[in-house]
Amino acid sequence: MNDDLVIARLRSALDEVAVTDARPAAADPRPTGHHDVVEAPVIDLHTAATGRRSARAWLGVAAATAVLVGAGGWALTQRSAPAATGESTTVVPTTMPSVTGVATLPWFELRLPDAVPGEVSETSTDPEANGFTQSWLVRGLGDDASSLGVLSIDVRYDAGGLPPDPAAYTELPAPQGTAWLNDDPTGTGSPALVWRRDDGTVWWVEQVGLLDPAEGGGPAFADYVFAIERGTFNDLLNNPDEQSEWIGAAPANERVSRNQDYTVGDAAAGVVLGVTSTQLLRALEGTTGITEISVAGNRAWKGTRPNGEVTVVWLVDSEWRGLLRISSLLADRVDEIVAAVTPVAANVGEPAPVRTTVVPVTDPLTPPESTTGPTENSVRTDFPDLSIVSARIAPGPIEVAPAPPVDALGQVWRVQSDRLDGLLLVGVDDAVTDEEDLAEQGWRTITALEGVTEGTAWLAVGRGDDPASDQTAIVWARPEGVTWGFGWAGPSDSSTDEWIDLVLSATPGSGVPVVIADERATVLSVVAPPTTIVSRTFTGVDGGSAVLTLTDSATQLSGLILAESVTEIEVDGRTGWRVDDTSLGWVRVYWDAGDGWFAELTFDQGLAELADELITTNLVRLDG
Amino acid sequence: MHRITLMPGAVTVTPTDFDTFYRANRDAAVRWAVALVGDRAVAEELAHDALAAVGPRLAELDNPVGYLRRSVVNRGTSWLRSHAREQRRIHRATAGQPTTYSAETHEMLSALASLPHKQRAAVALRYWDDWTDEQIAEALGCAPASVRVLVHRALATLKKEISR
């Protein structure tokens, strides 16, 4: 197969994906509680993960320290196969819930002596949201000053559904555009306003949760909405006033909800407990008498539906809401049930049983990892609190995420001598490579090194499209059945005899992968698989941005490898390495931030000129 | 996901400006994201987020489309990183089941999924969406020469995987 054919296949495949949603969309974005079972997004992207990729293929990444595929991209030992080993799909449902887009799913269980857990179901609705939903809590909207409601505004970019049903909506004067009001909330229980504005957007506004839904559904509600100013950000509106509290924004349609049914006592109808990524309004829709309570230590709201069912929603994090529905048959036990909601560890990556599967649900809430140690989603929170403090810089939110599943094994040394100045990195592969492997991986010049008494070592040069972009590595097939791939980053040249001699002095370590007993080399870090990535964007008020990334692994230093030139600087009171990317006009700085954390700070061209000043003067540790 | 932050000091963008930008670039942004993640539904969410990120900066950006490219690529890469294992599990569990895609597409998506993120982005954006080396380099944060290396390696791997 030649390149042209591969490219044609690639184009054809992506063309097909572009026009096909693998997940059958639930046509109507109904409120949470409709338990649709969706077909699997059967893409089978990687049946090869269980071993089709050979160790040799892996070596293409690991060995040679080419180890590193680009700035910020670590591939010291980026294996695909180990992810499959040792894992069994003990539950293989005939259909899978659509969990695409879900990274970490919070989960709760109902701890009551007479609560019996049932099946887990998942709802996924068409994510093709053409707009955003925003929710506010509003106090005193309407005649009752103590009322508490939720105001939701969908900002949409099309006029679908307009004009609304004239049987329910009445056109009324608006300060701009055209507006229709449904002030007789029979059926939905929610006063609603539709406002086609002169700016081309259409606002669908709903108000729920008043003690008496009829109150506030008239002109006062409309006037309140008309007074809201549109924000500078297209999809966000300015907080209307002091009565209101902004709760969140999300794409207009709900995305994923996962729920578990419980039977409680002898009640014929029971409890539904789960989580949803939908907005607050959607979950509380149709309820009245909303009051604020606490669930598992989280801020929560409780409302009652016309049929007596109680709905409780709580804010789990910025993305997820907890959801509890209690049948009217259990009305006398609502407080007890609410108090029994308990957070548990869960891992969305496990196949989840769904309503139609014949596999009984045994314990979907506590996957094995949670009982044997940290789950893959565990993240560290003890990262250094580094920030750029300047009137010219607006810091963004700190985002903490699990690190990608990389099996990293290697080491980093700081090397200093008269002729050597830089970082020596090694990646360890658990298979032996040979010259054929290296050629396959794109190394054009492979020279066996003489004087190697244990195994075979090669100086490998190549992998670039031209000599200027070539990399240099020493690949050493060891008699212990492993291969070491050494790379270099630093101000001095890597292809010197001194560097080669230093590398060839390495021996297998005990407790560490590799030992270099040489005073020129100081171990900077033993590379461990990262667990956590912390990132924060700093935006220059006059333009440009900088991104600070912290990882609890020396993998962070990989960005140095492809740098054309590296200079040593002081950053954060420590030794760091600066890379000037002349082609992009960017500046990158790397350093060991201490306590197992490694940092990368990248200034784009808009802030690159200020990099020196910001690093020297404005980069501070807020945690001392 | 969908963490939306109003940035102090952000330049005011008139709604009309952004509406125009949004309408003009939404489809392209979705397409770029499809190239990265191979899933239209996810791509639409990523594209939405990326477009939202452009909003507050639109007036100050010399090249808002370039910024959007970077934003889509960054979000796609982040998504792939955080969902790689989850995706593998799903795909293992559903292997062999009927797919909405043709067999050839199915096979190519599998091969694409075996690539490192940057290789996948480089080859898909180059050959499916005709980005230049410079555009890819800017979005990936590497040199154009590195892009050529990434594309070269990606094609070699795809060829190998497809030929099995």
Coordinates of C-alpha atoms in Angstrom, one line a residue, chain A residues 14 32 94 119 122 132 139 184 215 223 232 243 320 346 353 415 452-453 473 484 516 523 535 537 552 573 585 609:
Chain A
L14 CA -12.9 11.2 8.1
T32 CA -33.6 13.8 32.8
T94 CA -24.8 -5.9 24.5
E119 CA -29.8 -1.3 37.5
E122 CA -27.7 6.3 31.1
F132 CA -25.9 27.8 25.6
R139 CA -34.8 35.5 44.9
D184 CA -50.2 30.7 32.0
E215 CA -46.7 34.5 40.6
D223 CA -39.7 43.2 32.5
T232 CA -19.4 41.1 26.2
Q243 CA -31.4 39.3 43.3
W320 CA -21.7 17.6 37.3
A346 CA -16.3 5.4 40.8
P353 CA -24.3 -2.0 33.0
V415 CA 25.3 17.0 33.3
V452 CA 30.7 -1.9 24.3
T453 CA 31.2 -5.1 26.3
A473 CA 20.4 9.2 20.2
W484 CA 18.0 2.0 26.9
I516 CA 25.9 6.7 35.9
V523 CA 20.4 12.5 38.9
S535 CA -2.5 23.9 33.8
T537 CA -3.5 30.1 31.3
D552 CA 4.3 15.2 38.8
G573 CA 14.5 30.4 42.5
G585 CA 8.3 33.6 18.4
E609 CA 8.9 40.0 24.8

